[in-house]
CSV table of C-alpha atoms in Angstrom, one decimal:
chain,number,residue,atom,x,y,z
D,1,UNK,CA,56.7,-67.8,6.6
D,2,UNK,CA,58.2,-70.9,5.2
D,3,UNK,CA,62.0,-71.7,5.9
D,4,UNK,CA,62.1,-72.7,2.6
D,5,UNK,CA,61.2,-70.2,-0.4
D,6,UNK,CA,59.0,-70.3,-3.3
D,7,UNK,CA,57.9,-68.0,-5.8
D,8,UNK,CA,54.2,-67.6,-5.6
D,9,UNK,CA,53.6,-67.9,-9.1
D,10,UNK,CA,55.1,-68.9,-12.7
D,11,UNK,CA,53.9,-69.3,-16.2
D,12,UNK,CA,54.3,-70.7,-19.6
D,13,UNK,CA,53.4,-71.2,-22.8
D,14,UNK,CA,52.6,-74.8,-23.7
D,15,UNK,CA,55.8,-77.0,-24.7
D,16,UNK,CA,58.1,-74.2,-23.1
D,17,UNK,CA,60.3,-75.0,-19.9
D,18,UNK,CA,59.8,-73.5,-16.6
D,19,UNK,CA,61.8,-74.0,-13.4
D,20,UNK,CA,60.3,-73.9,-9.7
D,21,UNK,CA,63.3,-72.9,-7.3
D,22,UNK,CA,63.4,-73.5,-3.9
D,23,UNK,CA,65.7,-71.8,-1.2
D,24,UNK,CA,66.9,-73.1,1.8
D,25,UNK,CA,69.5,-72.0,4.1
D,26,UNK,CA,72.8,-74.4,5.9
D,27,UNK,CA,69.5,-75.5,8.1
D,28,UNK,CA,67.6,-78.0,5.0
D,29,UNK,CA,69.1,-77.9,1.7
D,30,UNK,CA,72.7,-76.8,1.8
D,31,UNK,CA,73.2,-79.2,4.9
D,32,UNK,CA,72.8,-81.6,2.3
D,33,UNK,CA,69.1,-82.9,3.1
D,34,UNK,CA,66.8,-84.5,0.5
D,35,UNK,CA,64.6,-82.3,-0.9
D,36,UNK,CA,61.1,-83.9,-2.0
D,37,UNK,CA,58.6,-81.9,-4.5
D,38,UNK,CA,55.1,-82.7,-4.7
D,39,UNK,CA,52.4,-81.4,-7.3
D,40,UNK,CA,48.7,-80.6,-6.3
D,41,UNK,CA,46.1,-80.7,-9.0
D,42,UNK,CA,42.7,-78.6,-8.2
D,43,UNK,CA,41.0,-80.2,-5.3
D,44,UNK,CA,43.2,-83.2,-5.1
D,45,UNK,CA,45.3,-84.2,-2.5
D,46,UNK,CA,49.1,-83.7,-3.5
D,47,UNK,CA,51.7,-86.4,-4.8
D,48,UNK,CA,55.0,-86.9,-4.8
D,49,UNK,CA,56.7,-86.0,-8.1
D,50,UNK,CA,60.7,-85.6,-7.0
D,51,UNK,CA,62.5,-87.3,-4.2
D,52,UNK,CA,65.7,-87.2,-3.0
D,53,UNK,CA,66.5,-84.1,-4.8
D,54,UNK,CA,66.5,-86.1,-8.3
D,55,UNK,CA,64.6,-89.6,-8.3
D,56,UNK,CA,60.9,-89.8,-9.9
D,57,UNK,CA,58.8,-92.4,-8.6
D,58,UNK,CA,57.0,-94.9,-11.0
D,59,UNK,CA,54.6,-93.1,-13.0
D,60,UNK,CA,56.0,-89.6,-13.2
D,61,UNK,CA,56.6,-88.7,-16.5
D,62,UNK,CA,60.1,-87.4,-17.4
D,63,UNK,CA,59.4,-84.1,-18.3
D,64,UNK,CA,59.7,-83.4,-14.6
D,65,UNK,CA,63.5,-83.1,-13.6
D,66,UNK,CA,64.6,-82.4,-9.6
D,67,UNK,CA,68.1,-80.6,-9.2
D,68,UNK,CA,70.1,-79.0,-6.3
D,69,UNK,CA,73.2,-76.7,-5.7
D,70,UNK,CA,73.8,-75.3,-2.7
D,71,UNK,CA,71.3,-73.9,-0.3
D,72,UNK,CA,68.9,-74.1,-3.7
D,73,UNK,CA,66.9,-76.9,-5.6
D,74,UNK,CA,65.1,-76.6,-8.5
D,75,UNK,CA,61.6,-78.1,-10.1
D,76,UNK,CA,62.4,-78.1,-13.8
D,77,UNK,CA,59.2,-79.2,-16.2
D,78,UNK,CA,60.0,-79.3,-19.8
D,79,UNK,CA,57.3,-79.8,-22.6
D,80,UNK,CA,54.9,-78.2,-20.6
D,81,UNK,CA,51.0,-79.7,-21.0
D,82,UNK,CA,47.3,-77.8,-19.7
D,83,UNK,CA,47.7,-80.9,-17.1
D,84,UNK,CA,50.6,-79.4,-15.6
D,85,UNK,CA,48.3,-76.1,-13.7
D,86,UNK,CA,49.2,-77.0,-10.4
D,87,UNK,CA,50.3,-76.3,-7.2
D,88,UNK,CA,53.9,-77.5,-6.5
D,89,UNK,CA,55.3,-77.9,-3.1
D,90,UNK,CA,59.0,-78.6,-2.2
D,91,UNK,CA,59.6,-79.7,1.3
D,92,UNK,CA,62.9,-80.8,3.1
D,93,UNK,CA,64.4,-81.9,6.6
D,94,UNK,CA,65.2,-78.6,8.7
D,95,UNK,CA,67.5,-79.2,11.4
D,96,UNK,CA,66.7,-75.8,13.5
D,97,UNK,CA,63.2,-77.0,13.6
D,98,UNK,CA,63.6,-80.8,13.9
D,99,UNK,CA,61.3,-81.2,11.6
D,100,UNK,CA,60.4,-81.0,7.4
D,101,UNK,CA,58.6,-77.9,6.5
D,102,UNK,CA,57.3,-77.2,3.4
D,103,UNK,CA,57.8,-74.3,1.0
D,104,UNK,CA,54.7,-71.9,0.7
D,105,UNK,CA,53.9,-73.8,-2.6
D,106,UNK,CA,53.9,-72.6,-6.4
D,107,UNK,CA,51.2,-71.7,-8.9
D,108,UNK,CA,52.0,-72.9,-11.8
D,109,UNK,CA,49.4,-71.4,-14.6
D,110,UNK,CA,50.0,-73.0,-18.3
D,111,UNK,CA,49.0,-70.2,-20.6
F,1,UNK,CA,48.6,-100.1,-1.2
F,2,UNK,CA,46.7,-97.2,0.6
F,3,UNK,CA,45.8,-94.6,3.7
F,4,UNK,CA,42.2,-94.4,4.0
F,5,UNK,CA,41.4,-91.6,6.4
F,6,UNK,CA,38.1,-90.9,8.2
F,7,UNK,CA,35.2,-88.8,7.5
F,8,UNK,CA,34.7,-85.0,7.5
F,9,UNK,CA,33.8,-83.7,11.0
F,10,UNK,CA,32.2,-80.5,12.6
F,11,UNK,CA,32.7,-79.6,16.3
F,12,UNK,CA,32.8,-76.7,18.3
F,13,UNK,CA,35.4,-75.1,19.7
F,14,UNK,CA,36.4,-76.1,23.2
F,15,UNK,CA,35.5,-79.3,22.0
F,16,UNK,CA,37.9,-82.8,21.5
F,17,UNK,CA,38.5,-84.6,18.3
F,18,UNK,CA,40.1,-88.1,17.1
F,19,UNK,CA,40.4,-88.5,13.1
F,20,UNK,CA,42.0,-91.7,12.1
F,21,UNK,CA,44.5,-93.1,8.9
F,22,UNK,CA,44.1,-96.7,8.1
F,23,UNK,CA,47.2,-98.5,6.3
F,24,UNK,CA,46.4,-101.0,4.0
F,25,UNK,CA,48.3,-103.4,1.1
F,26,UNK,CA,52.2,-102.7,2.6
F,27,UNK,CA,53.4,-103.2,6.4
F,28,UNK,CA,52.3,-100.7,8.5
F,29,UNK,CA,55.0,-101.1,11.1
F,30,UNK,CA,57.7,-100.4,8.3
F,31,UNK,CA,57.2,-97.4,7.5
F,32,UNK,CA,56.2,-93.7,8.9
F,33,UNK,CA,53.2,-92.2,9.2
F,34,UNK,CA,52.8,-88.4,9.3
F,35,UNK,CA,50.1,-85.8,9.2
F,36,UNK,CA,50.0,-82.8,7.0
F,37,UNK,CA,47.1,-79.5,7.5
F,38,UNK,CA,46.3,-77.7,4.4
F,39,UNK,CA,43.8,-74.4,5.8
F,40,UNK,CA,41.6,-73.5,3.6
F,41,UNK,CA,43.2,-71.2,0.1
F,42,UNK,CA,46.4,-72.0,1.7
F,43,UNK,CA,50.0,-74.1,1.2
F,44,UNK,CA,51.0,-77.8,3.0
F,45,UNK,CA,52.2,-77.7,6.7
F,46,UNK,CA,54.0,-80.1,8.8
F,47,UNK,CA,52.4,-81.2,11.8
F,48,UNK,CA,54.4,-84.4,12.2
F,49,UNK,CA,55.0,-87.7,12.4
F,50,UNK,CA,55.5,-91.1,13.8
F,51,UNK,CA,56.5,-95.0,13.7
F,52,UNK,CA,54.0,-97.2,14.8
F,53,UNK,CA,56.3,-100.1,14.7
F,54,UNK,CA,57.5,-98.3,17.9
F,55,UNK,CA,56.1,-95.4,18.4
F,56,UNK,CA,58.7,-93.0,17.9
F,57,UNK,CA,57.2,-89.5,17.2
F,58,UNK,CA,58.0,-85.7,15.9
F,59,UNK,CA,56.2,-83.0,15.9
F,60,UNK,CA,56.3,-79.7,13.8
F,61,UNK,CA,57.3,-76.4,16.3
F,62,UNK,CA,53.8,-74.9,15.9
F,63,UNK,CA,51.8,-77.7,16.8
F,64,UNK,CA,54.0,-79.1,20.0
F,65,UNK,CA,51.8,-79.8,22.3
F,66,UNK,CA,48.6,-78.8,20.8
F,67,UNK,CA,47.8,-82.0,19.1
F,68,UNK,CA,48.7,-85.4,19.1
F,69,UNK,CA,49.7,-88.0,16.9
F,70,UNK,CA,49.3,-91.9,18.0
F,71,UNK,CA,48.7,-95.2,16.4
F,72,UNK,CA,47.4,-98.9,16.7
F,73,UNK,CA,49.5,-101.0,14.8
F,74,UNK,CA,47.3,-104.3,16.1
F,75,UNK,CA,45.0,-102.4,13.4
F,76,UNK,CA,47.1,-100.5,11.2
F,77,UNK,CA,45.8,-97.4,11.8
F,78,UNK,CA,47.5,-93.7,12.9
F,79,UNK,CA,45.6,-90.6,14.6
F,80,UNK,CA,45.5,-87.3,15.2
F,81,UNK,CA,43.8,-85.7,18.0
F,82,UNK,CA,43.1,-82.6,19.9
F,83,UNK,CA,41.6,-82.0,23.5
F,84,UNK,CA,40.7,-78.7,22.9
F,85,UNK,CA,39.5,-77.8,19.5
F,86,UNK,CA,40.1,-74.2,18.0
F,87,UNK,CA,38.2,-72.0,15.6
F,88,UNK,CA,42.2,-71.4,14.3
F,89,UNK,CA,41.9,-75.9,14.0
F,90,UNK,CA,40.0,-75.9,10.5
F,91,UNK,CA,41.7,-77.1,7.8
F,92,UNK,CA,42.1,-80.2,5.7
F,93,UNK,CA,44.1,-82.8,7.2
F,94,UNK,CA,46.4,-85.7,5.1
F,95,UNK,CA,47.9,-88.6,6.2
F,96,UNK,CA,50.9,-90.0,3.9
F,97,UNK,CA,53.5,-92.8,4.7
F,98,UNK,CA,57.1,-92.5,3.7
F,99,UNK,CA,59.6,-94.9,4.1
F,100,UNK,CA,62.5,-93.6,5.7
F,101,UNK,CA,62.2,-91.4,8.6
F,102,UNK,CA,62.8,-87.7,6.3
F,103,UNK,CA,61.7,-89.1,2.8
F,104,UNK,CA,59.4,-88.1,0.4
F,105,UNK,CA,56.1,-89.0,1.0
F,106,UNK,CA,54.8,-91.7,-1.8
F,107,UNK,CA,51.2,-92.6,-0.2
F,108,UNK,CA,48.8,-89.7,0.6
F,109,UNK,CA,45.8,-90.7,2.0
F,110,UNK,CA,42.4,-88.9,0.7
F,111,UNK,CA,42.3,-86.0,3.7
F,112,UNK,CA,40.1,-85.4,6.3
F,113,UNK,CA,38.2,-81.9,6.3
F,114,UNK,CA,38.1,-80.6,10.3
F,115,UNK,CA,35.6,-78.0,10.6
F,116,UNK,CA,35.4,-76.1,14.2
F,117,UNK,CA,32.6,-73.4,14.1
């Protein structure tokens, strides 16, 4: 059981919007860590998508949006495309555990 | 730049176990290494991580002291080993570089499947 909170699974047409949520606790998130978020395609290893909460690295397209707000952050990925069926992971720095867990991951399924 | 990780292994349990994460294209004592286990069907995990420019090291709560990480900086290249190899061990294992000592991991290197049977 993750410290940090996923839904297992959500869904959308393509071109709609869907939002990935992540819960912390005063531990990660709403101490104010970064929260990263990673998306892993079928039998690929996982890459970073979000970092610090908000920042895409070169290459991610802007369809994918990081936000946070309290003990919360949020995936959102607008215009969605078939590409997008994915796993997405957020992770972030836990200070109970001294270390930087990750959430249990989310299926995302483009119908 | 790149993490190029060793080959797929098989051993049996009781058994020891070194797999390895070459650096390449970027400065190897700049930045953090860490390791990552994905069992099979399931979600990433932590194991930890560490800075060969000195060796600093973390390690997740659930693998303290049943593995450990290491690394060579003369040849740019990290490990991960175990002494004493469980059925419980299999999994895939990444190894990914990120810059500052909690950041986002930007380099992923191809993974390592560990298979103890």
């Amino acid at each position: 059981q993750s410290v940090l909170t996923q839904p297992p699974s959500v869904s959308g047409a393509p071109g709609q919007r869907v939002t990935i949520s992540c819960t912390g606790s005063r531990y990660n998130i709403g101490a104010g860590y970064d929260v990263h978020w990673y998306q892993q395609l079928p039998g690929a290893a996982p890459k970073l998508l979000i970092y610090r909460s908000r920042n895409r690295p070169s290459g991610v397209p802007d369809r994918f949006s990081g936000s946070r707000s309290g003990t919360s952050a949020s995936l959102v990925i607008t215009g969605l495309q078939a590409e997008d069926e994915a796993d997405y992971y957020c992770q972030s720095y836990d200070s109970s555990l001294s270390g930087s867990p990750f959430g249990g991951g989310t299926k995302l399924t483009v119908l | 730049v790149q993490l190029v990780q060793s080959g797929a292994e098989v051993r049996k349990p009781g058994e020891s176990l070194k797999i390895s994460c070459k650096g390449s294209g970027y400065s190897f004592t700049n930045y953090w290494i860490g390791w990552v286990r994905q069992m099979p069907g399931k979600g990433l995990e932590w194991v930890g991580i560490i800075y060969p420019g000195d060796s600093d090291r973390r390690y997740g709560p659930s693998f303290q002291g049943q593995v450990t990480i290491s690394a060579d900086k003369s040849i740019s290249t990290a490990y991960l080993q175990w002494r004493s190899l469980k059925a419980s061990d299999s999994a895939m294992y990444y190894c990914v570089r990120h810059e500052e000592e909690w950041g986002g991991s930007d380099i992923w290197g191809q993974g390592t499947l560990v298979t103890v049977s």
